mmCIF file of C-alpha atoms in Angstrom:
data_model
loop_
_atom_site.group_PDB
_atom_site.id
_atom_site.type_symbol
_atom_site.label_atom_id
_atom_site.label_comp_id
_atom_site.label_asym_id
_atom_site.label_seq_id
_atom_site.Cartn_x
_atom_site.Cartn_y
_atom_site.Cartn_z
ATOM 1 C CA MET A 1 -7.720 -18.697 -15.063
ATOM 2 C CA ALA A 2 -10.814 -17.861 -14.745
ATOM 3 C CA LEU A 3 -13.078 -20.238 -12.439
ATOM 4 C CA ARG A 4 -16.046 -20.963 -15.040
ATOM 5 C CA MET A 5 -19.605 -21.049 -13.133
ATOM 6 C CA TRP A 6 -22.065 -23.349 -15.541
ATOM 7 C CA ALA A 7 -26.048 -22.008 -15.512
ATOM 8 C CA SER A 8 -28.456 -23.881 -17.217
ATOM 9 C CA SER A 9 -29.869 -22.055 -20.430
ATOM 10 C CA THR A 10 -33.735 -23.569 -20.285
ATOM 11 C CA ALA A 11 -34.274 -21.760 -23.457
ATOM 12 C CA ASN A 12 -32.446 -23.416 -26.101
ATOM 13 C CA ALA A 13 -34.585 -26.420 -24.967
ATOM 14 C CA LEU A 14 -38.485 -24.368 -25.295
ATOM 15 C CA ARG A 15 -41.194 -26.147 -25.845
ATOM 16 C CA VAL A 16 -44.255 -24.722 -26.997
ATOM 17 C CA SER A 17 -46.302 -26.416 -24.483
ATOM 18 C CA CYS A 18 -49.919 -24.583 -25.581
ATOM 19 C CA ALA A 19 -49.944 -24.939 -28.989
ATOM 20 C CA SER A 20 -51.840 -27.513 -31.280
ATOM 21 C CA LYS A 21 -48.238 -28.537 -33.198
ATOM 22 C CA ALA A 22 -45.318 -29.802 -31.509
ATOM 23 C CA HIS A 23 -41.966 -28.016 -32.727
ATOM 24 C CA VAL A 24 -38.752 -29.320 -32.647
ATOM 25 C CA SER A 25 -36.123 -26.863 -31.974
ATOM 26 C CA PRO A 26 -33.249 -27.312 -34.310
ATOM 27 C CA ALA A 27 -30.724 -30.386 -32.592
ATOM 28 C CA PHE A 28 -28.375 -28.602 -30.295
ATOM 29 C CA SER A 29 -25.262 -30.629 -28.612
ATOM 30 C CA LEU A 30 -25.939 -30.998 -24.867
ATOM 31 C CA SER A 31 -22.867 -28.518 -23.933
ATOM 32 C CA ARG A 32 -25.096 -25.459 -26.072
ATOM 33 C CA CYS A 33 -27.721 -26.323 -23.008
ATOM 34 C CA PHE A 34 -25.297 -24.659 -20.734
ATOM 35 C CA SER A 35 -24.056 -20.499 -21.246
ATOM 36 C CA SER A 36 -20.824 -19.676 -19.511
ATOM 37 C CA VAL A 37 -20.172 -17.364 -17.186
ATOM 38 C CA LEU A 38 -16.759 -16.066 -15.731
ATOM 39 C CA ASP A 39 -15.996 -14.769 -12.432
ATOM 40 C CA GLY A 40 -14.289 -11.433 -12.564
ATOM 41 C CA LEU A 41 -16.733 -9.670 -14.778
ATOM 42 C CA LYS A 42 -19.698 -7.556 -13.698
ATOM 43 C CA TYR A 43 -23.518 -8.066 -15.957
ATOM 44 C CA ALA A 44 -26.337 -5.990 -17.222
ATOM 45 C CA THR A 45 -29.828 -7.452 -17.170
ATOM 46 C CA SER A 46 -29.434 -6.804 -20.407
ATOM 47 C CA HIS A 47 -26.978 -9.671 -20.748
ATOM 48 C CA GLU A 48 -23.789 -7.001 -21.270
ATOM 49 C CA TRP A 49 -20.540 -8.290 -19.587
ATOM 50 C CA VAL A 50 -18.288 -5.158 -18.256
ATOM 51 C CA LYS A 51 -13.989 -5.932 -17.660
ATOM 52 C CA HIS A 52 -12.780 -3.629 -15.684
ATOM 53 C CA GLU A 53 -9.028 -3.061 -15.119
ATOM 54 C CA GLY A 54 -7.202 0.043 -13.937
ATOM 55 C CA SER A 55 -8.703 3.275 -15.972
ATOM 56 C CA VAL A 56 -10.908 1.236 -19.437
ATOM 57 C CA ALA A 57 -13.950 -0.965 -19.185
ATOM 58 C CA THR A 58 -14.346 -3.749 -22.119
ATOM 59 C CA ILE A 59 -17.871 -4.176 -22.263
ATOM 60 C CA GLY A 60 -19.189 -6.567 -24.562
ATOM 61 C CA ILE A 61 -22.132 -9.281 -24.688
ATOM 62 C CA THR A 62 -22.375 -12.533 -22.527
ATOM 63 C CA ASP A 63 -22.552 -16.115 -24.089
ATOM 64 C CA HIS A 64 -26.244 -16.534 -22.517
ATOM 65 C CA ALA A 65 -26.939 -13.979 -25.334
ATOM 66 C CA GLN A 66 -25.127 -14.696 -28.452
ATOM 67 C CA ASP A 67 -26.323 -18.010 -28.260
ATOM 68 C CA HIS A 68 -29.823 -16.426 -27.650
ATOM 69 C CA LEU A 69 -29.254 -14.256 -30.919
ATOM 70 C CA GLY A 70 -28.014 -17.063 -33.221
ATOM 71 C CA GLU A 71 -24.919 -16.807 -35.553
ATOM 72 C CA VAL A 72 -24.267 -13.048 -35.742
ATOM 73 C CA VAL A 73 -23.932 -11.544 -39.688
ATOM 74 C CA PHE A 74 -23.268 -8.158 -38.868
ATOM 75 C CA VAL A 75 -22.046 -5.817 -35.630
ATOM 76 C CA GLU A 76 -22.840 -1.901 -35.402
ATOM 77 C CA ILE A 77 -20.063 -0.285 -33.326
ATOM 78 C CA PRO A 78 -19.387 3.374 -32.276
ATOM 79 C CA GLU A 79 -16.770 5.380 -33.386
ATOM 80 C CA PRO A 80 -13.923 5.787 -31.246
ATOM 81 C CA GLY A 81 -14.056 9.258 -29.345
ATOM 82 C CA GLY A 82 -18.065 9.168 -28.784
ATOM 83 C CA SER A 83 -19.619 8.513 -25.097
ATOM 84 C CA VAL A 84 -21.576 6.036 -23.890
ATOM 85 C CA SER A 85 -24.429 6.558 -21.172
ATOM 86 C CA LYS A 86 -25.258 3.229 -19.047
ATOM 87 C CA GLY A 87 -28.488 1.530 -19.283
ATOM 88 C CA ASN A 88 -28.738 3.716 -23.541
ATOM 89 C CA GLY A 89 -27.691 1.754 -26.964
ATOM 90 C CA PHE A 90 -24.167 1.839 -28.312
ATOM 91 C CA GLY A 91 -24.806 -0.710 -31.469
ATOM 92 C CA ALA A 92 -26.445 -3.561 -32.432
ATOM 93 C CA VAL A 93 -25.669 -7.248 -33.776
ATOM 94 C CA GLU A 94 -27.725 -8.754 -36.992
ATOM 95 C CA SER A 95 -28.829 -12.785 -36.608
ATOM 96 C CA VAL A 96 -31.298 -14.405 -38.257
ATOM 97 C CA LYS A 97 -32.961 -11.303 -40.020
ATOM 98 C CA ALA A 98 -33.668 -9.500 -36.194
ATOM 99 C CA THR A 99 -31.236 -6.166 -35.570
ATOM 100 C CA SER A 100 -30.549 -6.883 -31.023
ATOM 101 C CA ASP A 101 -29.941 -3.397 -29.876
ATOM 102 C CA VAL A 102 -26.706 -3.681 -27.459
ATOM 103 C CA ASN A 103 -26.706 -1.100 -24.173
ATOM 104 C CA SER A 104 -23.288 -0.151 -22.382
ATOM 105 C CA PRO A 105 -23.662 -0.901 -18.418
ATOM 106 C CA ILE A 106 -21.565 2.108 -17.449
ATOM 107 C CA SER A 107 -20.890 5.285 -18.610
ATOM 108 C CA GLY A 108 -17.789 6.935 -20.056
ATOM 109 C CA GLU A 109 -16.042 8.131 -23.344
ATOM 110 C CA VAL A 110 -15.367 5.155 -26.234
ATOM 111 C CA VAL A 111 -11.562 4.481 -26.388
ATOM 112 C CA GLU A 112 -11.406 1.574 -28.326
ATOM 113 C CA VAL A 113 -13.268 -0.153 -30.589
ATOM 114 C CA ASN A 114 -12.946 -3.635 -32.073
ATOM 115 C CA SER A 115 -12.747 -2.890 -35.923
ATOM 116 C CA LYS A 116 -11.945 -7.099 -36.254
ATOM 117 C CA LEU A 117 -15.940 -7.263 -35.751
ATOM 118 C CA SER A 118 -16.999 -5.560 -39.302
ATOM 119 C CA GLU A 119 -14.503 -8.482 -41.440
ATOM 120 C CA ALA A 120 -15.440 -11.223 -38.392
ATOM 121 C CA PRO A 121 -18.852 -10.826 -36.531
ATOM 122 C CA GLY A 122 -19.125 -14.410 -35.848
ATOM 123 C CA LEU A 123 -16.267 -14.202 -33.083
ATOM 124 C CA ILE A 124 -19.501 -12.362 -30.681
ATOM 125 C CA ASN A 125 -20.293 -16.029 -30.549
ATOM 126 C CA SER A 126 -17.016 -17.941 -30.630
ATOM 127 C CA SER A 127 -15.761 -16.089 -28.234
ATOM 128 C CA PRO A 128 -18.208 -13.371 -26.656
ATOM 129 C CA TYR A 129 -15.680 -12.795 -23.405
ATOM 130 C CA GLU A 130 -12.356 -12.800 -25.396
ATOM 131 C CA ASP A 131 -11.849 -12.039 -28.971
ATOM 132 C CA GLY A 132 -15.581 -11.028 -29.174
ATOM 133 C CA TRP A 133 -15.353 -8.064 -26.738
ATOM 134 C CA MET A 134 -16.933 -4.906 -28.901
ATOM 135 C CA ILE A 135 -15.680 -1.569 -27.209
ATOM 136 C CA LYS A 136 -13.325 -0.036 -24.594
ATOM 137 C CA VAL A 137 -15.178 2.440 -22.431
ATOM 138 C CA LYS A 138 -12.962 5.120 -20.010
ATOM 139 C CA PRO A 139 -15.871 4.951 -17.088
ATOM 140 C CA SER A 140 -16.692 8.847 -16.228
ATOM 141 C CA ASN A 141 -18.994 7.300 -12.880
ATOM 142 C CA PRO A 142 -16.683 3.815 -11.565
ATOM 143 C CA SER A 143 -19.276 3.558 -8.806
ATOM 144 C CA GLU A 144 -22.063 2.674 -11.303
ATOM 145 C CA LEU A 145 -20.218 -0.358 -11.497
ATOM 146 C CA GLU A 146 -21.701 -1.396 -8.135
ATOM 147 C CA SER A 147 -24.729 -1.569 -9.511
ATOM 148 C CA LEU A 148 -24.190 -4.235 -11.925
ATOM 149 C CA MET A 149 -24.681 -7.737 -11.553
ATOM 150 C CA GLY A 150 -21.374 -10.389 -9.774
ATOM 151 C CA PRO A 151 -21.430 -14.128 -11.605
ATOM 152 C CA LYS A 152 -23.703 -15.740 -9.316
ATOM 153 C CA GLU A 153 -26.614 -13.501 -9.459
ATOM 154 C CA TYR A 154 -26.308 -13.171 -13.014
ATOM 155 C CA THR A 155 -26.305 -16.681 -13.471
ATOM 156 C CA LYS A 156 -29.301 -17.049 -11.367
ATOM 157 C CA PHE A 157 -30.752 -14.071 -13.431
ATOM 158 C CA CYS A 158 -30.839 -15.799 -16.826
ATOM 159 C CA GLU A 159 -31.986 -19.425 -14.913
ATOM 160 C CA GLU A 160 -34.892 -16.723 -14.040
ATOM 161 C CA GLU A 161 -35.524 -15.460 -17.185
ATOM 162 C CA ASP A 162 -35.490 -18.582 -19.126
ATOM 163 C CA ALA A 163 -37.689 -20.497 -16.907
ATOM 164 C CA ALA A 164 -40.422 -17.449 -18.045
ATOM 165 C CA HIS A 165 -42.575 -18.635 -20.422
ATOM 166 C CA MET B 1 -47.718 -21.855 -13.673
ATOM 167 C CA ARG B 2 -48.622 -19.239 -16.749
ATOM 168 C CA VAL B 3 -49.804 -16.284 -16.089
ATOM 169 C CA PRO B 4 -52.670 -15.524 -18.250
ATOM 170 C CA ARG B 5 -51.132 -13.118 -21.242
ATOM 171 C CA SER B 6 -52.950 -10.775 -23.301
ATOM 172 C CA LEU B 7 -52.967 -9.575 -26.903
ATOM 173 C CA GLU B 8 -54.206 -6.122 -28.234
ATOM 174 C CA VAL B 9 -54.708 -6.876 -32.079
ATOM 175 C CA TRP B 10 -54.828 -3.623 -33.806
ATOM 176 C CA LYS B 11 -56.340 -4.685 -37.367
ATOM 177 C CA MET B 12 -55.505 -1.330 -39.499
ATOM 178 C CA GLY B 13 -55.891 -1.918 -43.019
ATOM 179 C CA THR B 14 -53.451 -0.486 -45.368
ATOM 180 C CA VAL B 15 -51.198 1.894 -43.228
ATOM 181 C CA ASN B 16 -48.282 3.962 -45.162
ATOM 182 C CA TYR B 17 -44.568 2.667 -44.133
ATOM 183 C CA LEU B 18 -43.464 5.742 -42.467
ATOM 184 C CA ASP B 19 -46.696 6.118 -40.677
ATOM 185 C CA ALA B 20 -46.599 2.439 -39.250
ATOM 186 C CA LEU B 21 -42.809 2.874 -37.945
ATOM 187 C CA LYS B 22 -43.851 6.133 -36.836
ATOM 188 C CA LEU B 23 -46.511 4.627 -34.661
ATOM 189 C CA GLN B 24 -44.216 1.726 -33.642
ATOM 190 C CA ASP B 25 -42.006 3.676 -32.418
ATOM 191 C CA LYS B 26 -43.877 5.234 -29.832
ATOM 192 C CA LEU B 27 -45.676 1.374 -28.780
ATOM 193 C CA ILE B 28 -42.359 0.503 -27.948
ATOM 194 C CA SER B 29 -41.320 3.476 -25.584
ATOM 195 C CA ARG B 30 -44.903 3.004 -24.323
ATOM 196 C CA ARG B 31 -44.170 -1.296 -24.118
ATOM 197 C CA LYS B 32 -40.789 -0.237 -21.986
ATOM 198 C CA THR B 33 -42.701 1.668 -19.829
ATOM 199 C CA HIS B 34 -45.242 -0.769 -19.418
ATOM 200 C CA LYS B 35 -47.832 1.599 -20.174
ATOM 201 C CA ILE B 36 -49.127 -1.506 -22.627
ATOM 202 C CA SER B 37 -49.589 -5.136 -22.566
ATOM 203 C CA ASP B 38 -47.889 -6.833 -25.617
ATOM 204 C CA THR B 39 -49.689 -5.242 -29.041
ATOM 205 C CA VAL B 40 -49.512 -6.260 -32.258
ATOM 206 C CA LEU B 41 -50.187 -4.650 -35.297
ATOM 207 C CA SER B 42 -52.159 -6.200 -38.495
ATOM 208 C CA LEU B 43 -52.023 -4.411 -41.761
ATOM 209 C CA GLN B 44 -50.447 -4.258 -44.983
ATOM 210 C CA HIS B 45 -48.745 -1.434 -46.599
ATOM 211 C CA PRO B 46 -48.655 0.192 -50.627
ATOM 212 C CA PRO B 47 -46.020 -0.783 -52.728
ATOM 213 C CA THR B 48 -43.039 -0.081 -50.619
ATOM 214 C CA TYR B 49 -39.100 -1.324 -50.739
ATOM 215 C CA THR B 50 -37.457 -1.466 -47.657
ATOM 216 C CA LEU B 51 -34.030 -1.923 -46.016
ATOM 217 C CA GLY B 52 -32.478 -3.493 -43.320
ATOM 218 C CA LYS B 53 -29.829 -1.615 -41.104
ATOM 219 C CA ARG B 54 -26.979 -3.296 -43.317
ATOM 220 C CA ARG B 55 -28.608 -1.451 -45.715
ATOM 221 C CA THR B 56 -27.926 -3.744 -48.468
ATOM 222 C CA ASP B 57 -28.988 -1.174 -51.642
ATOM 223 C CA HIS B 58 -26.533 -3.148 -54.429
ATOM 224 C CA ASN B 59 -29.923 -5.810 -53.819
ATOM 225 C CA LEU B 60 -32.465 -2.850 -55.874
ATOM 226 C CA LEU B 61 -31.414 -3.711 -59.426
ATOM 227 C CA VAL B 62 -33.581 -0.727 -60.840
ATOM 228 C CA PRO B 63 -32.065 3.061 -59.983
ATOM 229 C CA GLU B 64 -34.828 4.273 -57.126
ATOM 230 C CA SER B 65 -36.031 7.178 -58.844
ATOM 231 C CA ASP B 66 -37.812 4.101 -61.023
ATOM 232 C CA LEU B 67 -39.485 3.094 -58.298
ATOM 233 C CA LYS B 68 -42.119 6.095 -57.923
ATOM 234 C CA THR B 69 -42.667 6.011 -62.048
ATOM 235 C CA ILE B 70 -44.012 1.866 -61.155
ATOM 236 C CA GLY B 71 -45.975 3.989 -57.707
ATOM 237 C CA ALA B 72 -43.947 2.344 -55.028
ATOM 238 C CA GLU B 73 -41.660 3.823 -52.067
ATOM 239 C CA LEU B 74 -38.566 3.079 -50.630
ATOM 240 C CA HIS B 75 -37.468 3.257 -47.147
ATOM 241 C CA TYR B 76 -34.516 2.723 -45.165
ATOM 242 C CA THR B 77 -34.783 0.575 -41.596
ATOM 243 C CA GLN B 78 -32.687 -0.540 -38.677
ATOM 244 C CA ARG B 79 -34.513 -3.954 -38.722
ATOM 245 C CA GLY B 80 -32.551 -6.949 -39.817
ATOM 246 C CA GLY B 81 -32.601 -8.440 -42.937
ATOM 247 C CA ASP B 82 -32.256 -7.977 -46.333
ATOM 248 C CA ILE B 83 -34.429 -5.573 -49.151
ATOM 249 C CA THR B 84 -37.982 -7.137 -49.510
ATOM 250 C CA PHE B 85 -41.019 -5.470 -50.960
ATOM 251 C CA HIS B 86 -44.545 -4.987 -49.352
ATOM 252 C CA GLY B 87 -47.415 -3.934 -51.234
ATOM 253 C CA PRO B 88 -51.766 -4.783 -51.009
ATOM 254 C CA HIS B 89 -52.365 -8.822 -50.553
ATOM 255 C CA GLN B 90 -49.391 -9.232 -48.371
ATOM 256 C CA ALA B 91 -50.684 -9.572 -44.795
ATOM 257 C CA ILE B 92 -48.281 -8.034 -42.368
ATOM 258 C CA LEU B 93 -47.409 -8.256 -38.535
ATOM 259 C CA TYR B 94 -45.916 -6.282 -36.751
ATOM 260 C CA PRO B 95 -45.633 -6.880 -33.122
ATOM 261 C CA ILE B 96 -44.512 -5.079 -30.101
ATOM 262 C CA ILE B 97 -44.060 -7.538 -27.364
ATOM 263 C CA SER B 98 -41.679 -8.085 -24.976
ATOM 264 C CA LEU B 99 -39.198 -10.876 -25.231
ATOM 265 C CA ARG B 100 -37.618 -10.505 -21.713
ATOM 266 C CA ASP B 101 -40.863 -11.545 -20.429
ATOM 267 C CA ILE B 102 -40.908 -14.814 -22.206
ATOM 268 C CA GLY B 103 -37.935 -15.558 -21.659
ATOM 269 C CA LEU B 104 -37.081 -15.585 -25.293
ATOM 270 C CA GLY B 105 -34.225 -14.396 -27.549
ATOM 271 C CA ALA B 106 -34.029 -13.730 -31.101
ATOM 272 C CA ARG B 107 -33.485 -16.680 -32.653
ATOM 273 C CA ASN B 108 -36.676 -18.066 -30.703
ATOM 274 C CA TYR B 109 -38.738 -15.569 -31.209
ATOM 275 C CA VAL B 110 -37.957 -15.740 -34.880
ATOM 276 C CA GLU B 111 -38.415 -19.415 -34.785
ATOM 277 C CA LYS B 112 -41.316 -19.082 -33.480
ATOM 278 C CA LEU B 113 -42.287 -16.444 -36.125
ATOM 279 C CA GLU B 114 -41.437 -18.529 -39.225
ATOM 280 C CA LEU B 115 -43.675 -21.139 -37.578
ATOM 281 C CA THR B 116 -46.503 -19.130 -37.338
ATOM 282 C CA MET B 117 -46.901 -18.351 -40.936
ATOM 283 C CA ILE B 118 -46.128 -22.121 -41.442
ATOM 284 C CA GLU B 119 -49.337 -23.231 -39.854
ATOM 285 C CA LEU B 120 -51.185 -20.686 -41.208
ATOM 286 C CA ALA B 121 -49.898 -22.180 -45.075
ATOM 287 C CA SER B 122 -50.981 -25.551 -43.761
ATOM 288 C CA LEU B 123 -54.536 -24.263 -43.148
ATOM 289 C CA TYR B 124 -54.842 -24.337 -46.700
ATOM 290 C CA GLY B 125 -52.777 -27.308 -47.181
ATOM 291 C CA VAL B 126 -49.056 -26.094 -48.235
ATOM 292 C CA LYS B 127 -46.757 -27.721 -46.912
ATOM 293 C CA ALA B 128 -43.976 -25.037 -45.991
ATOM 294 C CA ARG B 129 -40.896 -24.677 -43.804
ATOM 295 C CA ALA B 130 -38.881 -22.345 -42.747
ATOM 296 C CA GLY B 131 -35.166 -21.646 -44.595
ATOM 297 C CA GLY B 132 -32.255 -23.092 -43.217
ATOM 298 C CA VAL B 133 -29.287 -21.466 -42.057
ATOM 299 C CA GLY B 134 -28.948 -18.313 -43.404
ATOM 300 C CA GLU B 135 -32.433 -17.997 -45.272
ATOM 301 C CA THR B 136 -34.762 -16.938 -42.497
ATOM 302 C CA GLY B 137 -38.365 -17.109 -43.730
ATOM 303 C CA VAL B 138 -40.618 -19.320 -44.739
ATOM 304 C CA TRP B 139 -40.709 -21.286 -47.747
ATOM 305 C CA VAL B 140 -42.574 -23.790 -50.215
ATOM 306 C CA GLY B 141 -39.570 -25.846 -52.061
ATOM 307 C CA GLU B 142 -37.367 -23.400 -53.347
ATOM 308 C CA ARG B 143 -39.795 -20.586 -53.446
ATOM 309 C CA LYS B 144 -40.220 -17.486 -50.686
ATOM 310 C CA ILE B 145 -43.736 -17.191 -49.244
ATOM 311 C CA GLY B 146 -43.269 -15.241 -46.510
ATOM 312 C CA ALA B 147 -40.421 -13.041 -44.917
ATOM 313 C CA ILE B 148 -39.073 -11.635 -41.147
ATOM 314 C CA GLY B 149 -37.247 -9.247 -40.573
ATOM 315 C CA VAL B 150 -37.408 -7.940 -36.704
ATOM 316 C CA ARG B 151 -35.775 -5.519 -33.975
ATOM 317 C CA ILE B 152 -34.868 -6.023 -30.703
ATOM 318 C CA SER B 153 -34.615 -2.481 -28.359
ATOM 319 C CA SER B 154 -34.166 -3.429 -24.533
ATOM 320 C CA GLY B 155 -35.921 -6.709 -25.237
ATOM 321 C CA ILE B 156 -38.932 -4.936 -26.994
ATOM 322 C CA THR B 157 -39.575 -6.058 -30.620
ATOM 323 C CA SER B 158 -40.799 -4.376 -33.196
ATOM 324 C CA HIS B 159 -41.029 -4.868 -37.301
ATOM 325 C CA GLY B 160 -41.516 -8.203 -37.970
ATOM 326 C CA LEU B 161 -43.480 -10.688 -40.441
ATOM 327 C CA ALA B 162 -44.670 -10.196 -44.335
ATOM 328 C CA PHE B 163 -46.570 -13.212 -45.998
ATOM 329 C CA ASN B 164 -47.656 -12.869 -49.270
ATOM 330 C CA ILE B 165 -51.557 -13.898 -49.532
ATOM 331 C CA ASP B 166 -51.755 -12.220 -53.334
ATOM 332 C CA PRO B 167 -49.096 -9.826 -54.214
ATOM 333 C CA ASP B 168 -48.626 -8.323 -57.232
ATOM 334 C CA LEU B 169 -45.462 -10.632 -57.605
ATOM 335 C CA ASN B 170 -43.877 -8.833 -60.241
ATOM 336 C CA TYR B 171 -42.466 -5.877 -58.240
ATOM 337 C CA PHE B 172 -39.912 -8.542 -56.706
ATOM 338 C CA LYS B 173 -38.960 -8.261 -60.338
ATOM 339 C CA HIS B 174 -36.651 -4.730 -59.474
ATOM 340 C CA ILE B 175 -34.344 -6.499 -56.598
ATOM 341 C CA VAL B 176 -32.685 -9.348 -55.585
ATOM 342 C CA PRO B 177 -35.343 -10.100 -52.270
ATOM 343 C CA CYS B 178 -33.531 -11.234 -49.024
ATOM 344 C CA GLY B 179 -30.492 -10.930 -50.829
ATOM 345 C CA ILE B 180 -30.857 -14.106 -52.884
ATOM 346 C CA ALA B 181 -30.719 -14.776 -56.111
ATOM 347 C CA ASP B 182 -32.230 -17.517 -58.397
ATOM 348 C CA LYS B 183 -34.775 -18.412 -55.769
ATOM 349 C CA GLU B 184 -38.253 -16.955 -57.023
ATOM 350 C CA VAL B 185 -41.054 -15.376 -54.735
ATOM 351 C CA THR B 186 -44.388 -17.015 -54.402
ATOM 352 C CA SER B 187 -47.425 -16.344 -52.273
ATOM 353 C CA LEU B 188 -50.652 -18.942 -50.686
ATOM 354 C CA ARG B 189 -52.396 -18.210 -54.251
ATOM 355 C CA ARG B 190 -50.060 -19.622 -56.666
ATOM 356 C CA GLU B 191 -49.551 -22.840 -53.827
ATOM 357 C CA THR B 192 -52.824 -23.891 -52.962
ATOM 358 C CA ASP B 193 -56.110 -25.219 -55.281
ATOM 359 C CA LEU B 194 -58.300 -24.268 -52.348
ATOM 360 C CA VAL B 195 -60.603 -21.514 -53.046
ATOM 361 C CA LEU B 196 -58.828 -18.448 -50.299
ATOM 362 C CA PRO B 197 -61.444 -16.734 -48.046
ATOM 363 C CA THR B 198 -61.616 -13.038 -48.042
ATOM 364 C CA GLU B 199 -57.929 -11.492 -46.374
ATOM 365 C CA GLU B 200 -59.869 -10.344 -43.888
ATOM 366 C CA VAL B 201 -59.886 -13.771 -42.746
ATOM 367 C CA ILE B 202 -56.449 -15.130 -43.668
ATOM 368 C CA HIS B 203 -55.161 -11.748 -41.549
ATOM 369 C CA GLU B 204 -57.606 -12.594 -38.786
ATOM 370 C CA GLN B 205 -56.035 -16.618 -39.234
ATOM 371 C CA LEU B 206 -52.234 -15.588 -38.981
ATOM 372 C CA ILE B 207 -53.009 -13.599 -35.685
ATOM 373 C CA SER B 208 -54.751 -16.601 -34.007
ATOM 374 C CA CYS B 209 -51.506 -19.243 -35.066
ATOM 375 C CA PHE B 210 -48.770 -15.872 -34.271
ATOM 376 C CA ALA B 211 -51.572 -15.453 -30.558
ATOM 377 C CA ARG B 212 -51.002 -19.746 -30.140
ATOM 378 C CA LEU B 213 -47.638 -19.804 -30.826
ATOM 379 C CA PHE B 214 -46.521 -17.481 -28.151
ATOM 380 C CA CYS B 215 -49.436 -18.681 -25.734
ATOM 381 C CA PHE B 216 -51.772 -15.542 -25.662
ATOM 382 C CA SER B 217 -54.514 -16.672 -23.638
ATOM 383 C CA ASP B 218 -56.773 -12.745 -24.268
ATOM 384 C CA LEU B 219 -56.670 -11.438 -27.429
ATOM 385 C CA ILE B 220 -58.067 -7.570 -27.056
ATOM 386 C CA TRP B 221 -59.259 -6.547 -31.327
ATOM 387 C CA LYS B 222 -58.875 -3.019 -32.003
ATOM 388 C CA GLU B 223 -60.351 -2.812 -34.841
ATOM 389 C CA ASP B 224 -59.380 0.052 -37.661
ATOM 390 C CA ALA B 225 -57.454 2.102 -35.158
ATOM 391 C CA PRO B 226 -55.850 4.714 -35.863
ATOM 392 C CA ILE B 227 -52.621 5.878 -35.894
ATOM 393 C CA LEU B 228 -51.744 7.667 -33.033
ATOM 394 C CA PRO B 229 -52.748 11.615 -33.033
ATOM 395 C CA ASP B 230 -48.983 13.552 -32.367
ATOM 396 C CA ASN B 231 -49.578 14.278 -28.992
ATOM 397 C CA GLY B 232 -49.561 11.052 -28.189
ATOM 398 C CA GLU B 233 -52.132 9.171 -25.752
ATOM 399 C CA ALA B 234 -54.370 6.709 -26.920
ATOM 400 C CA GLU B 235 -58.550 7.365 -27.531
#
């Protein structure tokens, strides 16, 4: 079983201290203030994860990302056979009237896509690291994985990003 | 410690939809490469219907060819959200800002855009509220006064919000606005008894609400800003 590390996600508790009106965020249960970060995965600064197993890498968006997006209502992913390149968009997710581009952490050929996402886009929210996976890629340059963040680094990155307001 | 943040405000008057899209694309690349700071475009469009990434054109109730006869254009876009109408007397803000710099995700960003319009409405005694789940936007009772449709690319926003000051609401009859049937569209004119100032004043108030909610400490106003020429350099 993957060891789970818990990171604080302060954006959900964000308060607008400089505005004249206090804004109360919709109620969240305490557990939602902490996004999960899994061992064994690599992470991009744009909040995608990669799981490299043998010749295939699976890519999705992190728990932190799905939490900040809100309920996903639509997912756009490429067809198998296309290619992706590191740092460039390969698809998008829509939530709360916002379409957010999803970028690939690595380059390679798309060998499989998660077709369940067209009928069940909410899988990205309920299971971002498992059933909500987005694409599987044959990496063309496996050394790209080394420049990605590990779980500890990514956890710290999220904390710093959420504190930046 | 809060770092002072400046916002460049482009006051643009009436802008054709495609011109505004091209300008936003240019500004997004410049913002990504840190050539410009956070920017917001303040404008209105001539009569224009737009669809989002999901291309929900089943919510257009008349044939596209009819739109030309009523003097309106139709555009397919990459923003989130469903079909909507933009036209004269509707105040639009297109913020091109970096969400990563302020640690905001899509959900919090959209909530603040809703608040921006709610605060503006309250200046005129109108009690507006954010929509419930699946009804993003700003409502007065069961009537929609403000719409949102946003695109986020590598953490940089584009598209934004549209607030009905006093548009011709008949244009909304040709669509199922935002894909929500059986709900009316309304405007500030309809909801308040107060005499409205000039629209320029209302646009400026909308910008001030936005700037305050997003904690911008400095506003740099650019009046009658021209669309960037094709060679890409600003004046």
